[in-house]
Coordinates of C-alpha atoms in Angstrom, one line a residue:
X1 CA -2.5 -1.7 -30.3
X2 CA -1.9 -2.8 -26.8
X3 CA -1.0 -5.4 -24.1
X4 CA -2.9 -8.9 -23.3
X5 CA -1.6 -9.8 -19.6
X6 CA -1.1 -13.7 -19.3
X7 CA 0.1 -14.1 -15.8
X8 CA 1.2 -11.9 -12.7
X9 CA 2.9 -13.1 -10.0
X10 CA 4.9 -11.4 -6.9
X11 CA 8.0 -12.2 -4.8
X12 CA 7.0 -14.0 -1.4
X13 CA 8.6 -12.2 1.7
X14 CA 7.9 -14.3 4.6
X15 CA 7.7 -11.4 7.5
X16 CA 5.8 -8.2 8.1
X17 CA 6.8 -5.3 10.1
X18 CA 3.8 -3.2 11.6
X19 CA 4.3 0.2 12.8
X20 CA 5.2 -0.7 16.0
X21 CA 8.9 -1.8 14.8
X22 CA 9.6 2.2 14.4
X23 CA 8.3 3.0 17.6
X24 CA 11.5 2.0 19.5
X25 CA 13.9 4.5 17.5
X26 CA 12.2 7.2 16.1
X27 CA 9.5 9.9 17.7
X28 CA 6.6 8.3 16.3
X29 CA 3.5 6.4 16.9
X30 CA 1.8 3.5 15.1
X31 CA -1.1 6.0 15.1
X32 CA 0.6 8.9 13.4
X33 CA 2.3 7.0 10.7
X34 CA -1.3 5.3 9.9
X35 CA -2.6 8.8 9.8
X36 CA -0.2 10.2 7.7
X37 CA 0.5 7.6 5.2
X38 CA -2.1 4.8 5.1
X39 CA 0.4 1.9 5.9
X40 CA -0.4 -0.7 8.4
X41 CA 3.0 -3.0 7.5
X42 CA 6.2 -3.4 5.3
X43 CA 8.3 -6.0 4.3
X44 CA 12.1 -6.2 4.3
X45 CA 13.6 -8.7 2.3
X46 CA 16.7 -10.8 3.4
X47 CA 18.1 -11.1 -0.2
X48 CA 19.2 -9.0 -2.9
X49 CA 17.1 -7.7 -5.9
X50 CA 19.0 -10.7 -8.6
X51 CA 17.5 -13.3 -6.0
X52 CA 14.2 -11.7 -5.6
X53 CA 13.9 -11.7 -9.6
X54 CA 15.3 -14.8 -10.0
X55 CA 12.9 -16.2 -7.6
X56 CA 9.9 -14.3 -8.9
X57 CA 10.6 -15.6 -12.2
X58 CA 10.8 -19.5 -11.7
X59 CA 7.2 -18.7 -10.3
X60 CA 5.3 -18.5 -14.3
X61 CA 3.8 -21.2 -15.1
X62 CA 3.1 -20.4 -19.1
X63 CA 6.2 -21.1 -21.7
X64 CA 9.0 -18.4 -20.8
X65 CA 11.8 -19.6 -23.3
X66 CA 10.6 -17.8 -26.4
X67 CA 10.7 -14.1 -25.7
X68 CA 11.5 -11.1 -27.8
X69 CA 12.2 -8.9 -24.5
X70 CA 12.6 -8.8 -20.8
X71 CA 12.8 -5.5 -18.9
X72 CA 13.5 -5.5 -14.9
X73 CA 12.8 -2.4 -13.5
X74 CA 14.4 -0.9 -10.7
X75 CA 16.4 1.9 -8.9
X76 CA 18.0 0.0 -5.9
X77 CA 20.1 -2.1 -7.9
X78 CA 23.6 -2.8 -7.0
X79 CA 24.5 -5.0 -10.1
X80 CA 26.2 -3.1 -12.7
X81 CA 27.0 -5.9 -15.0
X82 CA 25.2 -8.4 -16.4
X83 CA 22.0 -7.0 -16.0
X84 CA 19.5 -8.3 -13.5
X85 CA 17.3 -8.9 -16.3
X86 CA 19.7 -11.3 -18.0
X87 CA 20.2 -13.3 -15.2
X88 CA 16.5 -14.0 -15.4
X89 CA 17.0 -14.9 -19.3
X90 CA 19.3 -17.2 -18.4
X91 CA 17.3 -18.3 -15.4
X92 CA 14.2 -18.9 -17.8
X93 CA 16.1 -20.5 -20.7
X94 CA 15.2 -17.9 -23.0
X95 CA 16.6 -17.3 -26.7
X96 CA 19.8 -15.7 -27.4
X97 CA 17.8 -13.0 -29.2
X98 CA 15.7 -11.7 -26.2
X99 CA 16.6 -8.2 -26.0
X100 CA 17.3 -7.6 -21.6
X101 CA 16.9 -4.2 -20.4
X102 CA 17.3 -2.9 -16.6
X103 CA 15.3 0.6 -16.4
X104 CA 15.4 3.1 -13.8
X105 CA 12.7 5.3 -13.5
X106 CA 11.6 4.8 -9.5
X107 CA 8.2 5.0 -9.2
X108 CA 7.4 5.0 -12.5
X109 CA 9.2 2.3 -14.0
X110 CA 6.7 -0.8 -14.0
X111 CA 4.3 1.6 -15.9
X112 CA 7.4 3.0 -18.6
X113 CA 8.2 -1.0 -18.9
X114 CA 5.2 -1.5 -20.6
X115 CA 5.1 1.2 -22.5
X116 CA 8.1 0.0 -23.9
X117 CA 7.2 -3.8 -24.2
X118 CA 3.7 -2.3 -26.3
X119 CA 6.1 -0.2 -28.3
X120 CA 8.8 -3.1 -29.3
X121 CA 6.7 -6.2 -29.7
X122 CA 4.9 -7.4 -32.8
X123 CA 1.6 -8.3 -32.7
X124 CA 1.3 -11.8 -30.7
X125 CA 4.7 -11.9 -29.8
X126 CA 5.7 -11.6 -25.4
X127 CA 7.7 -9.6 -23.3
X128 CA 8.7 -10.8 -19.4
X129 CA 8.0 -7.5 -17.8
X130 CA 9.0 -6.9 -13.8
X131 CA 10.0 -4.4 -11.0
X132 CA 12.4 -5.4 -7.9
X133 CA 13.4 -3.1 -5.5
X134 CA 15.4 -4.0 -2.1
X135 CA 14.5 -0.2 -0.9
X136 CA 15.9 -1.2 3.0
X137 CA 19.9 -1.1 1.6
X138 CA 19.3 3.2 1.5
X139 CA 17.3 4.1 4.3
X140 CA 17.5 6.3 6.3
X141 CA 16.4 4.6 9.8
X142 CA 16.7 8.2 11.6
X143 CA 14.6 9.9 9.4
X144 CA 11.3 10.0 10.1
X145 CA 10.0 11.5 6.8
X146 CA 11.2 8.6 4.8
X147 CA 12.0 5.5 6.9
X148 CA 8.3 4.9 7.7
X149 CA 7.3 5.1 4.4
X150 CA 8.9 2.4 2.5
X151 CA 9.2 -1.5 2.3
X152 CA 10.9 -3.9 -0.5
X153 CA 9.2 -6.4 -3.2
X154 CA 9.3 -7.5 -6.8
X155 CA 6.2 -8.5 -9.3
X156 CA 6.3 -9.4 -12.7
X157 CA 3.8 -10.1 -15.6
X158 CA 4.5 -11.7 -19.1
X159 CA 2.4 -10.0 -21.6
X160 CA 1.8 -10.2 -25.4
X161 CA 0.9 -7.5 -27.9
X162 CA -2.5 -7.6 -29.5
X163 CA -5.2 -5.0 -30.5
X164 CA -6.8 -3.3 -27.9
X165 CA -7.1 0.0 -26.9
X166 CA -4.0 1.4 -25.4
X167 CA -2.9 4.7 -24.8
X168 CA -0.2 6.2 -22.7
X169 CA 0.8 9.3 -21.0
X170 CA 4.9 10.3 -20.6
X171 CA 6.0 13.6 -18.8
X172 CA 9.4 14.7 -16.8
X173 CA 9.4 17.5 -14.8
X174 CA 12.4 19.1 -12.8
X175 CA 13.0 17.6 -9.7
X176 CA 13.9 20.5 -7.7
X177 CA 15.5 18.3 -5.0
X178 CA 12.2 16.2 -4.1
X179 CA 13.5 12.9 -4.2
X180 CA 16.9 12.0 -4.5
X181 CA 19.3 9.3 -3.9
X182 CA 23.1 9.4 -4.4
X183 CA 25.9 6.5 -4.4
X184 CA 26.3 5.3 -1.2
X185 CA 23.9 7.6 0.8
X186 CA 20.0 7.6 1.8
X187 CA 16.9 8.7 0.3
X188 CA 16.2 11.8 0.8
X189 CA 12.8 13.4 0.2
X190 CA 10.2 17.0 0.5
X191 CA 7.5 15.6 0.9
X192 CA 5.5 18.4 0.1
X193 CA 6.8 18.5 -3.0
X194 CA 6.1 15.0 -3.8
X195 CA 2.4 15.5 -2.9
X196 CA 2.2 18.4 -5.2
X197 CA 3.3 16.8 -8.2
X198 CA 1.8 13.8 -7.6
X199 CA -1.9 15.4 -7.3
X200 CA -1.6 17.9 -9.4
X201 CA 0.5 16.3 -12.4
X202 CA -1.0 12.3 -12.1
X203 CA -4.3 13.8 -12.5
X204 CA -3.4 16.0 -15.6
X205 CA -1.9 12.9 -17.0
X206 CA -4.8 10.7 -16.2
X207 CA -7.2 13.5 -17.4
X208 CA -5.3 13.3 -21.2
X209 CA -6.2 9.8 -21.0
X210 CA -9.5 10.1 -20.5
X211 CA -10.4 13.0 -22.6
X212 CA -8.5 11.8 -25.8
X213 CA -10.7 8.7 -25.3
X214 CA -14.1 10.8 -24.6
X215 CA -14.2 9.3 -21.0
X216 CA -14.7 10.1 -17.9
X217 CA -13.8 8.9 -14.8
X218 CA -17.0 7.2 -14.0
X219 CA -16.1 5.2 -17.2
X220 CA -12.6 3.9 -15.3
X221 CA -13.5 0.0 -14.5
X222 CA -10.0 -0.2 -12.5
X223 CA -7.5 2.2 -11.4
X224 CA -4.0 1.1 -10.4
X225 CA -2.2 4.1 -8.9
X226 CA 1.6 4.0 -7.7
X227 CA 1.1 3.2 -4.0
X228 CA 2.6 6.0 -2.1
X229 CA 0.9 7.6 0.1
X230 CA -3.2 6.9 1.4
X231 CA -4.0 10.7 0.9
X232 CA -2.1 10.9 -2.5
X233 CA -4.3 8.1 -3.8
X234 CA -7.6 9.5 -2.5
X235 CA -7.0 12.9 -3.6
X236 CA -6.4 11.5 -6.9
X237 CA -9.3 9.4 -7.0
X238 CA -11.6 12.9 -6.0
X239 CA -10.0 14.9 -8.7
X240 CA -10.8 12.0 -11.2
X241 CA -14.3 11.2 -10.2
X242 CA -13.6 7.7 -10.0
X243 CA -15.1 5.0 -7.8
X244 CA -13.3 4.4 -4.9
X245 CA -14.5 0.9 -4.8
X246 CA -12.7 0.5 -8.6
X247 CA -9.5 1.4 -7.2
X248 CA -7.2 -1.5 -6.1
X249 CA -4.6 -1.2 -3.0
X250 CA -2.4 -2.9 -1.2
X251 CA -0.1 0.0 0.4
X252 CA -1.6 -0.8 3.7
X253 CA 0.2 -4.2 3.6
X254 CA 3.6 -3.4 1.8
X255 CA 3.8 0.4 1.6
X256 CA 5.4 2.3 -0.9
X257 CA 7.5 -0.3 -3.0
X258 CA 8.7 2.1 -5.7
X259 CA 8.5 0.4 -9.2
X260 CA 7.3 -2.7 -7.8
X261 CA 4.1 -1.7 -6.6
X262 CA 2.0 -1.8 -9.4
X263 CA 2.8 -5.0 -10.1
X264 CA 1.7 -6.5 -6.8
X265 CA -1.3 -5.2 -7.1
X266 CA -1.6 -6.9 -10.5
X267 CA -0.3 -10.4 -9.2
X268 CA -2.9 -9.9 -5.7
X269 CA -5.7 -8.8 -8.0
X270 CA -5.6 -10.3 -11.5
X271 CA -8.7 -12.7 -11.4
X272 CA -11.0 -9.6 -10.1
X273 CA -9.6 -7.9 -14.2
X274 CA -12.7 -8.8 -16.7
X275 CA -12.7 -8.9 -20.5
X276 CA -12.8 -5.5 -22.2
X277 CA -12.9 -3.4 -18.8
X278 CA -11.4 -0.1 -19.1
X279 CA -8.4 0.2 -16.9
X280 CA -5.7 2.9 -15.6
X281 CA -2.4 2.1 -14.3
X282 CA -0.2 5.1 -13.5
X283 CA 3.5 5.1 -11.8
X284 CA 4.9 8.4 -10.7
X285 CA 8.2 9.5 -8.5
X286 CA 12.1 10.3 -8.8
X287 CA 13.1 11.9 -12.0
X288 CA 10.2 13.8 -11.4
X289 CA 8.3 11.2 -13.8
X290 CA 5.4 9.7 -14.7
X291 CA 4.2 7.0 -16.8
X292 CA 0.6 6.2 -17.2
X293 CA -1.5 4.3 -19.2
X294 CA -5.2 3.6 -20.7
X295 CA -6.2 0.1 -21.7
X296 CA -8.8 -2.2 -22.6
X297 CA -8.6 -5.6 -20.4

């Protein structure tokens, strides 16, 4: 069983920042941090992660008032109660027995949302599946290792369970201090860490996939990779043997949006998917986690 995807859409931020903005505070260049990470721009957004999802939502176009679950994903929520993603329940008119869950997971929580939806829903039935992050409220502005690196945003899909191929990947590993972030403080990161697990434990992951399946990586129609880091993603891509030209980006516009980047490269990319392609999407990050999954368009 798997996941038909119905509609994508993302959370419109009116203003990008290009490297130049960190130029005036930190010992950096425009040059270096395109070197090093791939990103050209970021966004910061001027309102909280509730109004970003409530916004995002009032975007989908197709019936939203009869679903068996919603899931927001996020880590840089400061609602405790009610959940984000019952104000969007609310927001949509849904039923009183949509079952709302907010998820943390970072990186990897778009990809674990879906794993969830596939798990919960009947066959036919839809799930309301999104990732907002306001990142900006815990950086670190002085610290170059992390303040260049990330930017805000929110993009949801509403999928519905049918019979496709589908099959997933799950894995923790200990996270050794790599990336953490405690009430009222910053993000702190090793970055060397990070890149290790990423590349070495994504493509392991990924590999499973692919080999349960009797694929390769020439076989891979589309790959969505968490969007952290230029030389993350092509190392990934070179360890997989996949097609560079299959793999869809958008970190140089909105860097590394934790769980919401997956799903803005869905909502930018969606009419470029075609029936029955075979397709990767993988999140990876804090916990250490990773979430990935195989699935026929």
């Amino acid at each position: 069983m798997g996941l038909k995807f119905i509609e994508a859409h993302k959370f419109d931020i009116d203003d990008f920042l290009d490297n130049s903005y960190f130029e005036k505070f930190l010992d950096t260049s425009s040059e270096w941090i395109e070197k090093r990470t791939g990103i050209f721009t970021r966004q910061f957004s001027n309102c909280g992660n509730d109004l970003m999802a409530l916004d995002l939502a009032k975007k989908f176009k197709n019936p939203m008032q009869d679903l068996d679950l919603i899931i927001c994903a996020s880590f840089t929520s400061k609602r405790r109660m009610p959940s984000i993603s019952s104000l969007v329940r609310d927001e949509l008119g849904g039923n009183k027995h949509c079952l709302c869950l907010d998820i943390n997971l970072a990186c990897a929580g778009f990809a674990a949302g879906l794993i969830i939806a596939e798990s919960y829903l009947d066959k036919g039935r839809r799930a309301y599946i999104f990732a907002s992050e306001k990142i900006s409220d815990y950086m670190d502005m002085t610290d170059r290792r992390t303040a260049i690196l990330f930017g805000d945003g929110a993009g949801g899909v509403l999928v519905e369970k049918n019979d496709k191929l589908w099959e997933t990947d799950i894995a923790s590993f200990p996270h050794e201090d790599s990336l953490n972030l405690d009430e009222n403080s910053f993000i702190t990161m090793d970055g060397k860490k990070v890149y290790r697990f990423a590349v070495e434990e994504v493509s392991n992951s990924i590999r499973r996939l692919l080999n349960k399946n009797n694929l390769r990586g020439e076989d891979v129609d589309k790959l969505i990779l968490h969007q952290a880091n230029e030389r993350i993603i092509n190392q990934l891509i070179a360890r997989l043997g996949i097609n560079k030209n299959n793999s869809l980006q958008n970190l140089e516009k909105y860097g590394n949006t934790s769980a919401a980047s997956i799903p803005l490269v869905i909502a930018e990319n969606i009419d470029l998917f075609k029936d029955k392609e075979k397709v990767i999407l993988s999140g990876f990050g804090a916990g250490l986690s990773l979430a990935s999954i195989l699935m026929e368009w």
